[in-house]
mmCIF file with all atom_site columns, C-alpha atoms in Angstrom:
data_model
loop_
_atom_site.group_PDB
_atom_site.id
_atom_site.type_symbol
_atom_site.label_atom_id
_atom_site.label_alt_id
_atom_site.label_comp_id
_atom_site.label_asym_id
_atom_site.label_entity_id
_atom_site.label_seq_id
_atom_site.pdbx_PDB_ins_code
_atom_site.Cartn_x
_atom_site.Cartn_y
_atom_site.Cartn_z
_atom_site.occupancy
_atom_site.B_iso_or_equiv
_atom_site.pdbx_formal_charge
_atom_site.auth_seq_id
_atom_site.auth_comp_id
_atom_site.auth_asym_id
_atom_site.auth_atom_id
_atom_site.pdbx_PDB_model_num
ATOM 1   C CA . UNK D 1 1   ? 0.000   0.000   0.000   1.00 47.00 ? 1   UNK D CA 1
ATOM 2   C CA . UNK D 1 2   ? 1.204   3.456   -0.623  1.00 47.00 ? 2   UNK D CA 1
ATOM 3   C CA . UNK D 1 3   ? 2.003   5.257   2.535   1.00 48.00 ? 3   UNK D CA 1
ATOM 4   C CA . UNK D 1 4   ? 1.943   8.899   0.749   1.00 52.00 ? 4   UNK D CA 1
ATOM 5   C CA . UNK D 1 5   ? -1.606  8.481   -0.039  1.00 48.00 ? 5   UNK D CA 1
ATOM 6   C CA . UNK D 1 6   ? -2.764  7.574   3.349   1.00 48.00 ? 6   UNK D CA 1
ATOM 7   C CA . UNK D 1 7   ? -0.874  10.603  4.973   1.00 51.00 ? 7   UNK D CA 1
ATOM 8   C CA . UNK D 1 8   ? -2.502  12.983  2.346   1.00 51.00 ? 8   UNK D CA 1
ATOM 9   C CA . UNK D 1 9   ? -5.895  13.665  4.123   1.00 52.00 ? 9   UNK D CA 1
ATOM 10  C CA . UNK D 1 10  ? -6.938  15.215  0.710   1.00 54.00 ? 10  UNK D CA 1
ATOM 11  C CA . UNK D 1 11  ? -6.195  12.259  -1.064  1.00 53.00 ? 11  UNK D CA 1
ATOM 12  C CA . UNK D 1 12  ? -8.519  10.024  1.097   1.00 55.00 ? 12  UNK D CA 1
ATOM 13  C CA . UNK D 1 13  ? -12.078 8.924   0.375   1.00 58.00 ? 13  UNK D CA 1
ATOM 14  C CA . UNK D 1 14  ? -14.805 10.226  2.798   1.00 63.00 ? 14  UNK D CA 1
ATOM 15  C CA . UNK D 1 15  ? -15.902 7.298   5.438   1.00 64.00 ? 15  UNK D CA 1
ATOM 16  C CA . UNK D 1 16  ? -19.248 6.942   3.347   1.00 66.00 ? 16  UNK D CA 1
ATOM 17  C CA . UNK D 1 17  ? -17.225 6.562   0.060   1.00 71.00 ? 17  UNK D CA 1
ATOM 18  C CA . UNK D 1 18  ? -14.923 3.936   2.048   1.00 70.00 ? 18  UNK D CA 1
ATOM 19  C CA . UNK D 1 19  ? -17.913 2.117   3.472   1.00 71.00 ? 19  UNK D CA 1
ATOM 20  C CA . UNK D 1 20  ? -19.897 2.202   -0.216  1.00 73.00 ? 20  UNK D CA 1
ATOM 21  C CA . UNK D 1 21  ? -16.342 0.963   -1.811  1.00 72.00 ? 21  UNK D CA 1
ATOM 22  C CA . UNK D 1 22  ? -16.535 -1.980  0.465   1.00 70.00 ? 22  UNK D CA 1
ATOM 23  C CA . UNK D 1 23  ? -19.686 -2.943  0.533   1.00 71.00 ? 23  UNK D CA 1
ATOM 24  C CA . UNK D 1 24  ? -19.564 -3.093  -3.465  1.00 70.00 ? 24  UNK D CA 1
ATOM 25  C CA . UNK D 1 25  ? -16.711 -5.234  -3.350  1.00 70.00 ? 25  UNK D CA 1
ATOM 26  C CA . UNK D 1 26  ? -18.522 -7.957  -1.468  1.00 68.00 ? 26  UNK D CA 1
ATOM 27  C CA . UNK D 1 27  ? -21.899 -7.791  -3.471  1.00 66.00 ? 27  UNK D CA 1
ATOM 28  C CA . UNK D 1 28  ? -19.763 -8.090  -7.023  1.00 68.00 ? 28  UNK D CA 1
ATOM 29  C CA . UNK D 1 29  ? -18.532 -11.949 -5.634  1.00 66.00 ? 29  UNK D CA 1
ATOM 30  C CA . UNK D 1 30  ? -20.807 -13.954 -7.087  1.00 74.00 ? 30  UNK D CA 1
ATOM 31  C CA . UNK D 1 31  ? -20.934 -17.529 -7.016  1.00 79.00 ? 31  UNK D CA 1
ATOM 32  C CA . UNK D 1 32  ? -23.697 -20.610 -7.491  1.00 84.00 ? 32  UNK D CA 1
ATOM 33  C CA . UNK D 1 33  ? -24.724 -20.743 -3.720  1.00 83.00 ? 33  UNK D CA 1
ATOM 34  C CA . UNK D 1 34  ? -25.304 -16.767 -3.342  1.00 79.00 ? 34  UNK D CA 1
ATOM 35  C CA . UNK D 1 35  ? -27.513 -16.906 -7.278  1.00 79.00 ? 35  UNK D CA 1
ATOM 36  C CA . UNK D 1 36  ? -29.466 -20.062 -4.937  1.00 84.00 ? 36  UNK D CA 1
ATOM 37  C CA . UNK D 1 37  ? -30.330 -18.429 -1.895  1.00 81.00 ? 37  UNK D CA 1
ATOM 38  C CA . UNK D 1 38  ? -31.150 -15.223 -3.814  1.00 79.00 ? 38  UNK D CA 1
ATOM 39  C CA . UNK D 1 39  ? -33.776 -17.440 -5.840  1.00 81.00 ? 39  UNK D CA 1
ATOM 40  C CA . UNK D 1 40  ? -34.752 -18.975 -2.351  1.00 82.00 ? 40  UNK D CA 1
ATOM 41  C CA . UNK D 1 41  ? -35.151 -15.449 -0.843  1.00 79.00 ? 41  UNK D CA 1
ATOM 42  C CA . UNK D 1 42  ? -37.276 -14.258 -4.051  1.00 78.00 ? 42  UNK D CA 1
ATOM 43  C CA . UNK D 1 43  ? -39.853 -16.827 -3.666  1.00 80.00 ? 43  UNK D CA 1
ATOM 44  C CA . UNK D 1 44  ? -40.181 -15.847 -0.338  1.00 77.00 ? 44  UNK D CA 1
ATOM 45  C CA . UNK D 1 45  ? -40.970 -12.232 -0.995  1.00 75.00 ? 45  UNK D CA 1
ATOM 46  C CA . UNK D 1 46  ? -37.469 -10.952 -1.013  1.00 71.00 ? 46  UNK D CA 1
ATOM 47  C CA . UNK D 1 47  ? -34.636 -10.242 1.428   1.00 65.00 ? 47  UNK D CA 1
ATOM 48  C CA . UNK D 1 48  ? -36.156 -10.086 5.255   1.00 62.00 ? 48  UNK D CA 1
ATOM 49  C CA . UNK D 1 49  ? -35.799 -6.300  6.717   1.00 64.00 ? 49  UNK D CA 1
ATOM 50  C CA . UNK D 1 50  ? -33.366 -5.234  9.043   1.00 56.00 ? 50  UNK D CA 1
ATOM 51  C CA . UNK D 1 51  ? -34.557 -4.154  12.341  1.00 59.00 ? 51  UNK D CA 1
ATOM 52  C CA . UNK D 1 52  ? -33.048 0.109   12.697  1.00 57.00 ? 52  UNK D CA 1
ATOM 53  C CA . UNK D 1 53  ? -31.432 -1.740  16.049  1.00 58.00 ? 53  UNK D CA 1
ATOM 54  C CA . UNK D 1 54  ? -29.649 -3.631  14.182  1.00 64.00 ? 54  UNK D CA 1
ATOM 55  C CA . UNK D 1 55  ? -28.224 -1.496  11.220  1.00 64.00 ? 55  UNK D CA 1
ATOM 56  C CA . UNK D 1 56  ? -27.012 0.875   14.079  1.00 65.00 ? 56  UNK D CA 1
ATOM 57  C CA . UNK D 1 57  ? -25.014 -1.962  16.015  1.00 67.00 ? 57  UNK D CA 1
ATOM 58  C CA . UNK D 1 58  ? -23.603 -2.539  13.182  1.00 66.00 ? 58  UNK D CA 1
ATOM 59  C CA . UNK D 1 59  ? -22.822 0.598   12.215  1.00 67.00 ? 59  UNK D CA 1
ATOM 60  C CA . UNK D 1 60  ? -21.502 1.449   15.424  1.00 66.00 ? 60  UNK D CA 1
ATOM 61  C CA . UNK D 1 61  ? -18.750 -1.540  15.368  1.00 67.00 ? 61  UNK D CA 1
ATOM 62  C CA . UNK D 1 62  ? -17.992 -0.500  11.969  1.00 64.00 ? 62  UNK D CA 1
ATOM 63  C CA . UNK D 1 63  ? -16.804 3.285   13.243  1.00 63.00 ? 63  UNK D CA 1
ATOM 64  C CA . UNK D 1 64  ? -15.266 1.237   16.362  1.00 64.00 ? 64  UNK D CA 1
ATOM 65  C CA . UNK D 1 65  ? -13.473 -0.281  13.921  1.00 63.00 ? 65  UNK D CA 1
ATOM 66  C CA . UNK D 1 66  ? -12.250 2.500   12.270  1.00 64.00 ? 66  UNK D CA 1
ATOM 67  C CA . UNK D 1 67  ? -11.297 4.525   15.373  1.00 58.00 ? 67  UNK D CA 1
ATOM 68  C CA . UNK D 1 68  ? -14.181 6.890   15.376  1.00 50.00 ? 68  UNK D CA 1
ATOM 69  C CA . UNK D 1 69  ? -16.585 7.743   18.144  1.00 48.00 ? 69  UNK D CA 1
ATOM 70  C CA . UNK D 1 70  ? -20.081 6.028   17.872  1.00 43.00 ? 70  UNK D CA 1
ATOM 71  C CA . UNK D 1 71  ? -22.857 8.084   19.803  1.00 48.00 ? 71  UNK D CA 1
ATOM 72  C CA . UNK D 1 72  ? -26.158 6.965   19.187  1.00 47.00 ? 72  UNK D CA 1
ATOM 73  C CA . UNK D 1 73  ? -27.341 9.681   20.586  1.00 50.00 ? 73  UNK D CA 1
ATOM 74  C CA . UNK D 1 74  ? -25.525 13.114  19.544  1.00 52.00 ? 74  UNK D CA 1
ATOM 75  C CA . UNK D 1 75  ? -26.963 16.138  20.014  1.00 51.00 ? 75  UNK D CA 1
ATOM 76  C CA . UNK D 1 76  ? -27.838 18.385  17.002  1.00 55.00 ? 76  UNK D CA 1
ATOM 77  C CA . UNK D 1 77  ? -25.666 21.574  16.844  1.00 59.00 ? 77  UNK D CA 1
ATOM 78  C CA . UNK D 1 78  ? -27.795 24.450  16.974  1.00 69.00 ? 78  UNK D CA 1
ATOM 79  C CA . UNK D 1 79  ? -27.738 26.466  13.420  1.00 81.00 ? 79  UNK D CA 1
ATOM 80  C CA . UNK D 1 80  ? -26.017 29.553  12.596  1.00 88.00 ? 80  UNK D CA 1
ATOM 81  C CA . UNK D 1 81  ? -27.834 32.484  11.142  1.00 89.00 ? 81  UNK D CA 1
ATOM 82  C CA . UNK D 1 82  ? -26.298 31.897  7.407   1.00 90.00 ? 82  UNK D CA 1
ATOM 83  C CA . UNK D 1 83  ? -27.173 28.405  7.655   1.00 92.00 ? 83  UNK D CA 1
ATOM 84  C CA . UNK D 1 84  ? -30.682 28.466  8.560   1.00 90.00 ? 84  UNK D CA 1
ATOM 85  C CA . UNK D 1 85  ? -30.637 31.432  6.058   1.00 92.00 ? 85  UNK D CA 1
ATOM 86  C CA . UNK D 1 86  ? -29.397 29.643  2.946   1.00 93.00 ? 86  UNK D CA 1
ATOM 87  C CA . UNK D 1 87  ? -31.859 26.443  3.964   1.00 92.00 ? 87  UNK D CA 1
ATOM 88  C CA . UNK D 1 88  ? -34.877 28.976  4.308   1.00 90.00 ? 88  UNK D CA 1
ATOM 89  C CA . UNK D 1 89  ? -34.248 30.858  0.646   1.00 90.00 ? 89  UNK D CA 1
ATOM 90  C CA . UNK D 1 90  ? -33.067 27.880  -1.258  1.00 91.00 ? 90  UNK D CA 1
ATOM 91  C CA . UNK D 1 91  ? -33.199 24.813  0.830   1.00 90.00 ? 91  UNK D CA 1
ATOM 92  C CA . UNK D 1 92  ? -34.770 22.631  -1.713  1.00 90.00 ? 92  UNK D CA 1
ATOM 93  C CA . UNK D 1 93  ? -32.375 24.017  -4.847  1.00 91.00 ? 93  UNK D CA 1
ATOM 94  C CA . UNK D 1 94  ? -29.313 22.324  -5.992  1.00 92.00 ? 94  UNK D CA 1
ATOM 95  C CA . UNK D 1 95  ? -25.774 22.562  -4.785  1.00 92.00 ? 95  UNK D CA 1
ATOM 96  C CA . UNK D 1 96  ? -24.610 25.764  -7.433  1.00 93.00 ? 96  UNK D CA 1
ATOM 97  C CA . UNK D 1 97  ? -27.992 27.319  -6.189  1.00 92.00 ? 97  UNK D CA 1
ATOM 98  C CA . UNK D 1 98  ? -27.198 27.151  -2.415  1.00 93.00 ? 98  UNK D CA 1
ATOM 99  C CA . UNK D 1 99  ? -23.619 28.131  -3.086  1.00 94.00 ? 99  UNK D CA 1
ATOM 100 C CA . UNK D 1 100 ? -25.022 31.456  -5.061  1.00 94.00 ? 100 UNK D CA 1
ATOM 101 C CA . UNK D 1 101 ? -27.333 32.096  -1.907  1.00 93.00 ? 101 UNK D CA 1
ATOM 102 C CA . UNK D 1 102 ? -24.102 31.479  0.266   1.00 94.00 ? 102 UNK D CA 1
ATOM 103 C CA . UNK D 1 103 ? -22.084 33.638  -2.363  1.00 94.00 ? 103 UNK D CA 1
ATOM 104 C CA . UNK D 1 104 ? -24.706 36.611  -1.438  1.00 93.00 ? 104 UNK D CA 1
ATOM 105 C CA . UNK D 1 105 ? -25.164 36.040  2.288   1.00 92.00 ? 105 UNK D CA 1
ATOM 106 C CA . UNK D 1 106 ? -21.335 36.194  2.547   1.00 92.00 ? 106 UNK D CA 1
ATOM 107 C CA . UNK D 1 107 ? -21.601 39.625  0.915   1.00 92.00 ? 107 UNK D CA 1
ATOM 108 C CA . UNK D 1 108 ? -24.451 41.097  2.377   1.00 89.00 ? 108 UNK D CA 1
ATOM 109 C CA . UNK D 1 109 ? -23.081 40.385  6.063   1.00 90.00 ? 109 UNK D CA 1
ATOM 110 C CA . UNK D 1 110 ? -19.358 41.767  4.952   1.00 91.00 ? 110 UNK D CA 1
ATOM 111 C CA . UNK D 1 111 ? -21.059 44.938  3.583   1.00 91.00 ? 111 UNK D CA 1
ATOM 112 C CA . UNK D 1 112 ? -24.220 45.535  5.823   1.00 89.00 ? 112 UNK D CA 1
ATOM 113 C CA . UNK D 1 113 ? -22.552 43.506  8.745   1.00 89.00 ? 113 UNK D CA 1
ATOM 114 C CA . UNK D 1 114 ? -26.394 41.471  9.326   1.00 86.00 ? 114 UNK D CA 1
ATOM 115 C CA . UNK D 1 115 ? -28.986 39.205  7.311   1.00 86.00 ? 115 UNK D CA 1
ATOM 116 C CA . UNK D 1 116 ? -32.049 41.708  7.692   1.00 83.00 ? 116 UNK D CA 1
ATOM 117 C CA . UNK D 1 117 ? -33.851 41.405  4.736   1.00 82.00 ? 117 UNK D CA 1
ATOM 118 C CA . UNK D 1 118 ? -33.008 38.278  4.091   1.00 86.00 ? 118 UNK D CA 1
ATOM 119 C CA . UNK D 1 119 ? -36.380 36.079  5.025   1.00 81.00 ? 119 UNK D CA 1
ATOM 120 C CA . UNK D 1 120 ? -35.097 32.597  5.023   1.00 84.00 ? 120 UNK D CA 1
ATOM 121 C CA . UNK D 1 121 ? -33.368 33.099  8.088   1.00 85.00 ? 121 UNK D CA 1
ATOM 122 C CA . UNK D 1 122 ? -36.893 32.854  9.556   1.00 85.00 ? 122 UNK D CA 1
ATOM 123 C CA . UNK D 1 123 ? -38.493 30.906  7.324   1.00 86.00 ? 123 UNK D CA 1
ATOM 124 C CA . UNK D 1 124 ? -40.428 28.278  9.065   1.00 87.00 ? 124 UNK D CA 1
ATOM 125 C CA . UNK D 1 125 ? -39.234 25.212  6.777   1.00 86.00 ? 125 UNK D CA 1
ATOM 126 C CA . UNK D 1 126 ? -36.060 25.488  8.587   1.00 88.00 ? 126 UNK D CA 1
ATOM 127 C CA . UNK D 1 127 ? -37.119 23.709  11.819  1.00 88.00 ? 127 UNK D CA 1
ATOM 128 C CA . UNK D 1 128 ? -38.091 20.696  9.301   1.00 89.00 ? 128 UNK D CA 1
ATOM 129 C CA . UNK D 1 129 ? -34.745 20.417  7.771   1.00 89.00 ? 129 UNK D CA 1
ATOM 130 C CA . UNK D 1 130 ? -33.167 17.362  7.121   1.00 90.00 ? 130 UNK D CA 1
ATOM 131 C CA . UNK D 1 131 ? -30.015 16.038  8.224   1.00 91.00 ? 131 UNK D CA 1
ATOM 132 C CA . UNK D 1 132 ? -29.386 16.070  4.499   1.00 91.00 ? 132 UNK D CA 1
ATOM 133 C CA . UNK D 1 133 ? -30.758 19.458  4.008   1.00 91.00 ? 133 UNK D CA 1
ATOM 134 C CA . UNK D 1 134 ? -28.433 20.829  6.586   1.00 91.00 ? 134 UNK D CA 1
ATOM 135 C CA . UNK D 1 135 ? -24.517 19.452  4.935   1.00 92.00 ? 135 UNK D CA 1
ATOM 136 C CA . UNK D 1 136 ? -26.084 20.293  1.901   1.00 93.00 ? 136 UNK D CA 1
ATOM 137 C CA . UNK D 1 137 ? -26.231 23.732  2.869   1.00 93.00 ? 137 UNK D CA 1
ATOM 138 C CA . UNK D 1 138 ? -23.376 23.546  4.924   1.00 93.00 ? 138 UNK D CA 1
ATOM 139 C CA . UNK D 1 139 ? -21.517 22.595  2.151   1.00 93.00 ? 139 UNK D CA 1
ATOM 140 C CA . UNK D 1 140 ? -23.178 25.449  0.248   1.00 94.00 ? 140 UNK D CA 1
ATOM 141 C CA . UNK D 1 141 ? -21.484 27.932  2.998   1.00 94.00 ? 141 UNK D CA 1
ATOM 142 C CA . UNK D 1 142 ? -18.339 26.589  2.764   1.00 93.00 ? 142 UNK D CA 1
ATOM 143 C CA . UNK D 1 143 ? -18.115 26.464  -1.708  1.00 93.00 ? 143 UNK D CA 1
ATOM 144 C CA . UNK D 1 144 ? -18.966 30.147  -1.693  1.00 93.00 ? 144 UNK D CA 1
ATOM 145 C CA . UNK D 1 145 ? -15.515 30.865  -0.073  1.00 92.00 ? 145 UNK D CA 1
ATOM 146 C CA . UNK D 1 146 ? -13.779 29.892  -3.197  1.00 92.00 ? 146 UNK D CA 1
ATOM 147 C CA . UNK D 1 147 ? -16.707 30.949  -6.171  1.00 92.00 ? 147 UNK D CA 1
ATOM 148 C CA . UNK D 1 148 ? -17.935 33.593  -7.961  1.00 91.00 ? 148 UNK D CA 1
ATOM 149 C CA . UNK D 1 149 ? -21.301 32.253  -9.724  1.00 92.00 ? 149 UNK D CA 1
ATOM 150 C CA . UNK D 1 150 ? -23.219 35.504  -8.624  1.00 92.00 ? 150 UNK D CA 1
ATOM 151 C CA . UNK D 1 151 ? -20.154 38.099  -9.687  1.00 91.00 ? 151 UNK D CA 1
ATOM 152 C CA . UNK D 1 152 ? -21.175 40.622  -7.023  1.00 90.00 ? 152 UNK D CA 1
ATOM 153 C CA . UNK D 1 153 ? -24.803 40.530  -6.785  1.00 91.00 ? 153 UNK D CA 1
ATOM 154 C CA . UNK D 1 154 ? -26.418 41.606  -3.071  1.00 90.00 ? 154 UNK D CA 1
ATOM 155 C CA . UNK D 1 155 ? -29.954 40.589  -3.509  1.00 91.00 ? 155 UNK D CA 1
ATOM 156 C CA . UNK D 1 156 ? -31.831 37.412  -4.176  1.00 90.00 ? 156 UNK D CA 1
ATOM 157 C CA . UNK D 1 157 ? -35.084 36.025  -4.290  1.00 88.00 ? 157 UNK D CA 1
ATOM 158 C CA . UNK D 1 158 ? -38.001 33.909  -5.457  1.00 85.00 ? 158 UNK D CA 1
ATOM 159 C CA . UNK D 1 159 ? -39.842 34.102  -8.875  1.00 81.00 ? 159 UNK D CA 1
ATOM 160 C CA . UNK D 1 160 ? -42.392 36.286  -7.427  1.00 85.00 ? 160 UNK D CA 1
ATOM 161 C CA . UNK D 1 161 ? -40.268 39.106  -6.099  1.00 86.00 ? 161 UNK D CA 1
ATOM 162 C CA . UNK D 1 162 ? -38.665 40.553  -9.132  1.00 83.00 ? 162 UNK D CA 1
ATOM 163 C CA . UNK D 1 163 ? -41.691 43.443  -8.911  1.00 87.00 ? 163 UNK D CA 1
ATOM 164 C CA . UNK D 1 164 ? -40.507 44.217  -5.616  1.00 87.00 ? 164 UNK D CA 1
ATOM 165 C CA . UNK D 1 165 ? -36.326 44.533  -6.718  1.00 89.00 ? 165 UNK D CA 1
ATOM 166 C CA . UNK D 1 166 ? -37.494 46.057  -10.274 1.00 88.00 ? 166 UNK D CA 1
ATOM 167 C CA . UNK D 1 167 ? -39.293 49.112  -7.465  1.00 91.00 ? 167 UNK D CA 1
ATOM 168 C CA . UNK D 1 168 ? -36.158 49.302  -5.758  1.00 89.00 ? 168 UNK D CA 1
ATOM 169 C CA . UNK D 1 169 ? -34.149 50.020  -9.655  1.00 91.00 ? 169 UNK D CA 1
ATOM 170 C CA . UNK D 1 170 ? -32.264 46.123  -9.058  1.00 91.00 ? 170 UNK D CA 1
ATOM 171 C CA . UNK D 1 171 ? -31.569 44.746  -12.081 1.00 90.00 ? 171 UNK D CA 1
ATOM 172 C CA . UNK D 1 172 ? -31.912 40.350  -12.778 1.00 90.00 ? 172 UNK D CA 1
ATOM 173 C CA . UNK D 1 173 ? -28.152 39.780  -12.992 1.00 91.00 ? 173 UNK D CA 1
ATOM 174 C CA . UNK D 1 174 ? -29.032 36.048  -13.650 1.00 92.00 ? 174 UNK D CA 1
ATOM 175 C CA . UNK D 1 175 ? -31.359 32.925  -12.460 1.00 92.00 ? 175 UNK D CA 1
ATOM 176 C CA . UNK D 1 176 ? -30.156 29.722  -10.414 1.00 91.00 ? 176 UNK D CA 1
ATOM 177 C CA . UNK D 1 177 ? -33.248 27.109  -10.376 1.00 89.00 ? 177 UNK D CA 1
ATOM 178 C CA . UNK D 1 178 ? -35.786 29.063  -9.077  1.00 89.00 ? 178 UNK D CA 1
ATOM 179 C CA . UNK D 1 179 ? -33.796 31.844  -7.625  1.00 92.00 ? 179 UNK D CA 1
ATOM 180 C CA . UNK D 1 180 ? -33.207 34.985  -9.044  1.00 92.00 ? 180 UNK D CA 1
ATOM 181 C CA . UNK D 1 181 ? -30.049 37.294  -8.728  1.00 93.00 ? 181 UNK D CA 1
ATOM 182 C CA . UNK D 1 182 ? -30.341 41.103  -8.910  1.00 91.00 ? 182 UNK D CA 1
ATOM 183 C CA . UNK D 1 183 ? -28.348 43.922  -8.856  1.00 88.00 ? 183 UNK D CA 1
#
């Protein structure tokens, strides 16, 4: 094994990638007793269900395994104003769309130094947010360090505010998925 690779933390596959890589490995065996149980299981409706106890014993050794802590029962960090601001305006967008929310909210607190105006920090679909929801726009927060899809725009917003920006003389620099972009 290459020892440069495994010192490069940049280099190495997230634990879900890692966990996915090995799981494939052992469903891609395949041999004349797995094909005959699998044909036993399917006339019996299938592979039985795992019990959630279960899938989180196991996925507790596995992170034993792998030096990791394994709390079953972590406590979610509360969530910081951009956060719950870029999940309110554009939780359900893609990535690039998030990251051009995350682009402006960046902006708007260096040059106004607060999110007023911005409604998603309220927005009630926050307290519903997924786990998934949440990296997403996590990840969103941290991409908009290093992009520029929005090239200086302040202002955002839905489909139905461009009367409201077009009042205020802001111009539609561009549209993300259902997110506009003004000047």
């Amino acid at each position: 094994m290459n020892n440069e690779i495994i010192n490069k933390p940049d280099l190495n596959p997230p634990l879900e990638t890692a966990a996915r890589m090995l799981g494939r490995l052992g469903g891609i065996v395949k041999s004349d007793r797995k094909s005959a149980a699998a044909r036993k299981n399917g006339k019996k409706g299938g592979r039985p269900k795992k019990s959630a106890k279960v899938v989180g014993t196991l996925l507790a050794i596995f992170m034993l395994s792998l030096g990791a802590e394994a709390s079953t029962k972590s406590k979610p960090q509360p969530l910081t104003a951009h956060i719950r601001a870029i999940i309110g305006e554009a939780g359900d967008q893609n990535l690039t769309c998030q990251t051009a929310c995350a682009e402006v909210i960046r902006r708007r607190l260096a040059v106004y130094g607060d999110l007023r105006g911005v409604y998603g920090v309220r927005n009630r679909c926050v307290a519903k947010a997924t786990p998934n929801t949440i990296r997403r726009a996590q990840m969103a927060w941290e991409a908009s360090k290093r992009t520029n899809y929005t090239n200086g725009c302040l202002f955002f917003g839905g489909m139905m505010d461009w009367k409201l920006f077009s009042a205020w003389g802001k111009v539609t620099a561009l549209q993300i998925g259902k997110v506009r972009f003004y000047r």
